[in-house]
Coordinates of C-alpha atoms in Angstrom, one line a residue:
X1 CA -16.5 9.3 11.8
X2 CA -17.7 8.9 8.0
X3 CA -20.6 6.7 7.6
X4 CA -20.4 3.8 5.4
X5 CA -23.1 4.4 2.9
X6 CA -21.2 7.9 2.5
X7 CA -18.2 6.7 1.9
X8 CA -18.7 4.2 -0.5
X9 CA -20.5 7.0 -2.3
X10 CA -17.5 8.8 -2.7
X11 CA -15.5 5.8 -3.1
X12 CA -17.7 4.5 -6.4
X13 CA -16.4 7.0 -8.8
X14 CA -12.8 7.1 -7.4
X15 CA -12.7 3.3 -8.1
X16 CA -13.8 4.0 -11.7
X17 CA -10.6 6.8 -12.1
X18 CA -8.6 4.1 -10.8
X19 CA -9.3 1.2 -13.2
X20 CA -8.9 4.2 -15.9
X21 CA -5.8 4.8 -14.4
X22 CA -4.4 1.4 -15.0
X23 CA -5.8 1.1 -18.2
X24 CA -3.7 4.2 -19.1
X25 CA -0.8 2.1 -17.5
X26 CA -1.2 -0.4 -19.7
X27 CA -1.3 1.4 -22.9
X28 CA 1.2 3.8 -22.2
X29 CA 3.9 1.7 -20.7
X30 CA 4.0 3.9 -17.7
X31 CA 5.4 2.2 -14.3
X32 CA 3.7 3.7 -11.3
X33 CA 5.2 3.2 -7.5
X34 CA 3.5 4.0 -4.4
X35 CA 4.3 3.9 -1.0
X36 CA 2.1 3.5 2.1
X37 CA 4.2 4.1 5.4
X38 CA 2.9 5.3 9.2
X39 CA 2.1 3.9 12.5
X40 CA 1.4 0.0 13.2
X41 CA -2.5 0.1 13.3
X42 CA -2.3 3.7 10.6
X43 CA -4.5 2.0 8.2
X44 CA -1.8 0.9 5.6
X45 CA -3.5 -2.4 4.9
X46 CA -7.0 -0.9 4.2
X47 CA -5.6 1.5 2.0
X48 CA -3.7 0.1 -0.2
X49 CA -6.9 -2.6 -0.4
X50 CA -8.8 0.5 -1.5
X51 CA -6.6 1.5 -4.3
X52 CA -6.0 -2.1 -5.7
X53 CA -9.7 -3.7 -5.0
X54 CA -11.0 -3.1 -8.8
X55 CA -7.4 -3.5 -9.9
X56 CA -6.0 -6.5 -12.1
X57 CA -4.1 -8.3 -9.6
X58 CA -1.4 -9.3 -12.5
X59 CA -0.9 -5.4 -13.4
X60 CA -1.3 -4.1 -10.0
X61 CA 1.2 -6.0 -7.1
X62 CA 1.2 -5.6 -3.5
X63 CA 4.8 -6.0 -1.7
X64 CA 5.1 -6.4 1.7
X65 CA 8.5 -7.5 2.5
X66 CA 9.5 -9.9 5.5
X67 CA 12.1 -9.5 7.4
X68 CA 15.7 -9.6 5.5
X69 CA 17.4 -13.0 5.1
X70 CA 20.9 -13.5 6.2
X71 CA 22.2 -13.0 2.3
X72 CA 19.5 -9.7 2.0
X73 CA 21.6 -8.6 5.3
X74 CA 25.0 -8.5 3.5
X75 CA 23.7 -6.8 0.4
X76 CA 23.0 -3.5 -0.5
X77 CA 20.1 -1.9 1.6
X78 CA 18.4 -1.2 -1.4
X79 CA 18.9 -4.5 -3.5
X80 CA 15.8 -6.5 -2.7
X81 CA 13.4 -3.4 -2.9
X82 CA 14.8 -2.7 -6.5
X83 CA 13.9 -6.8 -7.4
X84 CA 10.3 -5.4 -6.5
X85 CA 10.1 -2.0 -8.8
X86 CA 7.4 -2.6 -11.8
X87 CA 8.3 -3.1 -15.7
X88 CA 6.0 -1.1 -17.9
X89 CA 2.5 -0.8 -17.4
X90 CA 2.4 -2.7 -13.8
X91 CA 1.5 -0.4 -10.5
X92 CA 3.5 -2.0 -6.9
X93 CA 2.2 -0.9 -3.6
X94 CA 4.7 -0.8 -1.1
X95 CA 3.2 -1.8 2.5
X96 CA 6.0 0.0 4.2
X97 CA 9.3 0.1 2.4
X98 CA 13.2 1.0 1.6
X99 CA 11.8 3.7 5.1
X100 CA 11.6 0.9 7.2
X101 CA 15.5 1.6 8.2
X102 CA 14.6 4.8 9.1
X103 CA 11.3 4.2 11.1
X104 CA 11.2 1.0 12.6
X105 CA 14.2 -0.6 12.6
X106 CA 15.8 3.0 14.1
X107 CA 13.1 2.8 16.7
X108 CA 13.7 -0.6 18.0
X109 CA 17.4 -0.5 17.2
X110 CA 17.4 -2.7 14.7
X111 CA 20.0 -1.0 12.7
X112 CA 22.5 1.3 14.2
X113 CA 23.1 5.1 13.6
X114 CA 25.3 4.9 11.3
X115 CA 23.2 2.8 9.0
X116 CA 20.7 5.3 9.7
X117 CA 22.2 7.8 9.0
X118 CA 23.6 6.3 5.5
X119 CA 20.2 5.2 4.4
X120 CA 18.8 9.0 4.8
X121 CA 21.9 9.9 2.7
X122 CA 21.3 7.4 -0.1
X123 CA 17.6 7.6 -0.3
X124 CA 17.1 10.9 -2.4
X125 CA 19.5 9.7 -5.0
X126 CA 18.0 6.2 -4.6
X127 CA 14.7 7.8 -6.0
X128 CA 16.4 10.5 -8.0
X129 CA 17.4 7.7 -10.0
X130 CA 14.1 5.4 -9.8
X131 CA 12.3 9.1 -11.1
X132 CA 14.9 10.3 -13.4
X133 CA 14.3 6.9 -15.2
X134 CA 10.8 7.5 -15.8
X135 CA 9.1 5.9 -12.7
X136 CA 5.7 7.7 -10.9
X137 CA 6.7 7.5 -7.2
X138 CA 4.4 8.6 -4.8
X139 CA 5.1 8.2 -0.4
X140 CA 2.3 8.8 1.8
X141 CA 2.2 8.9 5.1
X142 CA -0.7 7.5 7.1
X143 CA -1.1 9.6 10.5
X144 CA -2.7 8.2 13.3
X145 CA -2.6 10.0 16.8
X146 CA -2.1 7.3 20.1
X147 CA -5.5 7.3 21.3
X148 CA -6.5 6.3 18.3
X149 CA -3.4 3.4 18.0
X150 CA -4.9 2.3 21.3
X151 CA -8.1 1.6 20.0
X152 CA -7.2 -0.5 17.1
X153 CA -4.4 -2.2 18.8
X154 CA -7.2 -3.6 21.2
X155 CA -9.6 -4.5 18.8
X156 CA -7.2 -6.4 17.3
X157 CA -6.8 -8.1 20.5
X158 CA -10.2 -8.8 21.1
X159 CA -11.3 -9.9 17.5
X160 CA -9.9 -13.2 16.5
X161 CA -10.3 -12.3 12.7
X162 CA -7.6 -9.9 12.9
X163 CA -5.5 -11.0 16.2
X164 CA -2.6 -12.2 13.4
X165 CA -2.0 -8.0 13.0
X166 CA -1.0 -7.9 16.5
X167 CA 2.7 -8.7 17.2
X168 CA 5.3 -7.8 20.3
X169 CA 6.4 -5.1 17.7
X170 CA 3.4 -3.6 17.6
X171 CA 3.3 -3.9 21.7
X172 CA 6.2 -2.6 22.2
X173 CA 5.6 0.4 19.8
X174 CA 3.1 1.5 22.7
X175 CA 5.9 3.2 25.0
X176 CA 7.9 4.5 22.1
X177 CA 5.3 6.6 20.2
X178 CA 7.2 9.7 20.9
X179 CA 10.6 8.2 19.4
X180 CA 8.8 7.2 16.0
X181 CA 7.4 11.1 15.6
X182 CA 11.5 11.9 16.4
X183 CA 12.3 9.0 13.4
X184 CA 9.7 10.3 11.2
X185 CA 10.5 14.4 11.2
X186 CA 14.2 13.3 11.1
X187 CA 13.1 11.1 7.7
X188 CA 11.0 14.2 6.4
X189 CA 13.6 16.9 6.6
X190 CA 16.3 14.5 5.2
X191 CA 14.0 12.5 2.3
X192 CA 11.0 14.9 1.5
X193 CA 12.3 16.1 -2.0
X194 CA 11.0 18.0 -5.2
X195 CA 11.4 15.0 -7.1
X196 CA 10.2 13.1 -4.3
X197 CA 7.7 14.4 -1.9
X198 CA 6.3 13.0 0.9
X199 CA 2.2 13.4 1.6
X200 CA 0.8 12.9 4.6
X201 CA -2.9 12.2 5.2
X202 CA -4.7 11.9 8.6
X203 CA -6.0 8.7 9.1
X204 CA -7.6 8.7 12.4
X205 CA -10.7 8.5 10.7
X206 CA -9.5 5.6 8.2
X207 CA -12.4 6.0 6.0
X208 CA -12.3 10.2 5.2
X209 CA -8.4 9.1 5.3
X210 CA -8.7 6.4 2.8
X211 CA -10.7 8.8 0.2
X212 CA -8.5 11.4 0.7
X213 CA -5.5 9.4 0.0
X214 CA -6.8 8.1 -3.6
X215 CA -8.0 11.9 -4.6
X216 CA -4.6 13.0 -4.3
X217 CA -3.2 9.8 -5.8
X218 CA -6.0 10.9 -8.8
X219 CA -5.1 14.5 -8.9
X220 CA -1.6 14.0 -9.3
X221 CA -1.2 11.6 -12.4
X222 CA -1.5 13.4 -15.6
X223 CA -4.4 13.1 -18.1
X224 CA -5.4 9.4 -18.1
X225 CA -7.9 9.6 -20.6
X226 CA -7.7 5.9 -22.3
X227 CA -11.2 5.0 -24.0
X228 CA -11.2 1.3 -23.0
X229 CA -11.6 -1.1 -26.0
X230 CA -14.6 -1.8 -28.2
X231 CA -15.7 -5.3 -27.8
X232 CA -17.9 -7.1 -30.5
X233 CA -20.5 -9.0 -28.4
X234 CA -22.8 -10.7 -30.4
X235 CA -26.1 -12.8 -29.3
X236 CA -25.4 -16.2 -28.4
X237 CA -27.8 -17.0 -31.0
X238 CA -29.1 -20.2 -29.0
X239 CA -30.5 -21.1 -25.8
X240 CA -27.5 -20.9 -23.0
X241 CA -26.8 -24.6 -22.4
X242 CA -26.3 -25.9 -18.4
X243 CA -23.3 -27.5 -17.2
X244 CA -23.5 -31.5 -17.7
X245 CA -21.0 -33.9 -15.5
X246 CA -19.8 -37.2 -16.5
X247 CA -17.3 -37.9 -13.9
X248 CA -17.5 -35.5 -11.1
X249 CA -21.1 -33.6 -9.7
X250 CA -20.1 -30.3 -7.7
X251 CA -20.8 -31.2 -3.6
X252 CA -24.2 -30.1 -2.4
X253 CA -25.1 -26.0 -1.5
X254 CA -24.8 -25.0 1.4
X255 CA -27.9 -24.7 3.5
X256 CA -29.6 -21.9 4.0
X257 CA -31.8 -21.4 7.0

C-alpha cells in the first residue's frame, strides 16, 4: 500500500491542476459532470473528497441523492438527476448516480427487469443528449476486490467515527458480491459509449487509486491554461490593529496540556 508522505507528494501538484481546472471553468463557461460509482466500501467518498478538497464549494457541488420520494417514484427516472446537472462554470460530483437502477437497486430488487432493462435503453441517449449539449461527463468506476470490502466493512464496524457508513445494505451486499459483478458487466456492455465511456480504476489500494483517478480526470480535459487574476495588494500602510469587543469577548482557548 502507498505511503502517506508519498502520496501526498503526488497529490500536491494534482491539486494545483485542479484548482486550474476550475478556474478554467469559470472563465470559459464550461459545465463539467463526473461520476463516481463501485462497491459499498470502493472508496467513492474519499475520492470525490480528493478532487473537490481545494475546490470552491459554491463552483464545485457534491450530490449524493437519498432515496426517491413517493412523487420522485412516479416521475421520469431521470427527472431529479437532471434538477442536479451544473449551469456554466460549476463542476457536480455524482456519489453514485442515474446507475443506481442498474447496480443496486437491480441487485437488491429494488426495481424490476423491466425497469432495468429500460434504464440501460435510455441511458446512452440520456447522455448523448447531456454531451451533445456541451456537458464534460466523465463515469468512473471504483474497483474493489471482496477481501478487500471485508476489510473496510469491519473497520467501519469497529471505529465509531465512521460506523454511520455501515448500513443492512451494505451487509447484505456481502452474499451478493457475485450478482453486482453480473449488474455491472451487464451495465458496461449496454452504457460504455464513445460519447460516453466508462473508466475503471482499481481501488484496492485507495490511495494509488485516488491519484490515478484525478490523473486521468487531468489528462482528459483539454488545455486549461487560465492565468489566474492579477491582484493589486498594497501595504497596509499602518500597524495591523487587534480585534476590540464591546459587547461580546470570544469564550476562553482551549487548554493545551
Amino acid at each position: 500500500m502507498m505511503k502517506k508522505d508519498d502520496y501526498q507528494s503526488a497529490l500536491n501538484p494534482m491539486q494545483q491542476e485542479l484548482v486550474g481546472m476550475a478556474r478554467w471553468a469559470r472563465t470559459t463557461g464550461q459545465r463539467i459532470v463526473v461520476l463516481f460509482e463501485g462497491r459499498d466500501t470502493a472508496g467513492k467518498g474519499g475520492a470525490i473528497k480528493t478532487v473537490r478538497d481545494r475546490l470552491n464549494p459554491r463552483q464545485c457541488r457534491i450530490v449524493a441523492l437519498a432515496k426517491p420520494t413517493e412523487a420522485e417514484r412516479s416521475q421520469w427516472y431521470f427527472q431529479r438527476y437532471v434538477h442536479h446537472l451544473p449551469c456554466a462554470g460549476e463542476i457536480v460530483l455524482f456519489d453514485r448516480s442515474w446507475y443506481n437502477r442498474a447496480g443496486v437497486e437491480k441487485v437488491m430488487s429494488y426495481a424490476d427487469d423491466r425497469e432495468v432493462a429500460q434504464f440501460l435503453r435510455q441511458a446512452p441517449t440520456f447522455e448523448k443528449m447531456l454531451v451533445d449539449d456541451g456537458i464534460l461527463l466523465f463515469k468512473y468506476w471504483l474497483a474493489t476486490d471482496q477481501e478487500k470490502q471485508e476489510e473496510r466493512l469491519r473497520e467501519r464496524l469497529e471505529d465509531p467515527l465512521k460506523r454511520w457508513k455501515l448500513s443492512p445494505i451494505d451487509l447484505a451486499a456481502r452474499d451478493k458480491y457475485d450478482a453486482y459483478t453480473e449488474a455491472r458487466e451487464a451495465m458496461l456492455a449496454a452504457t460504455h459509449t464513445a460519447w460516453a465511456p466508462w473508466t475503471l480504476v482499481d481501488f484496492n489500494d485507495q490511495k494509488r487509486g485516488r491519484l490515478t483517478l484525478v490523473r486521468d480526470l487531468l489528462d482528459r480535459l483539454p488545455d486549461t491554461a487560465v492565468a489566474p487574476p492579477e491582484i493589486d495588494f498594497p501595504e497596509l500602510g499602518r500597524e495591523p490593529k487587534e480585534e476590540r469587543y464591546t459587547v461580546i469577548a470570544p469564550i476562553a482557548d482551549y487548554p493545551l496540556g
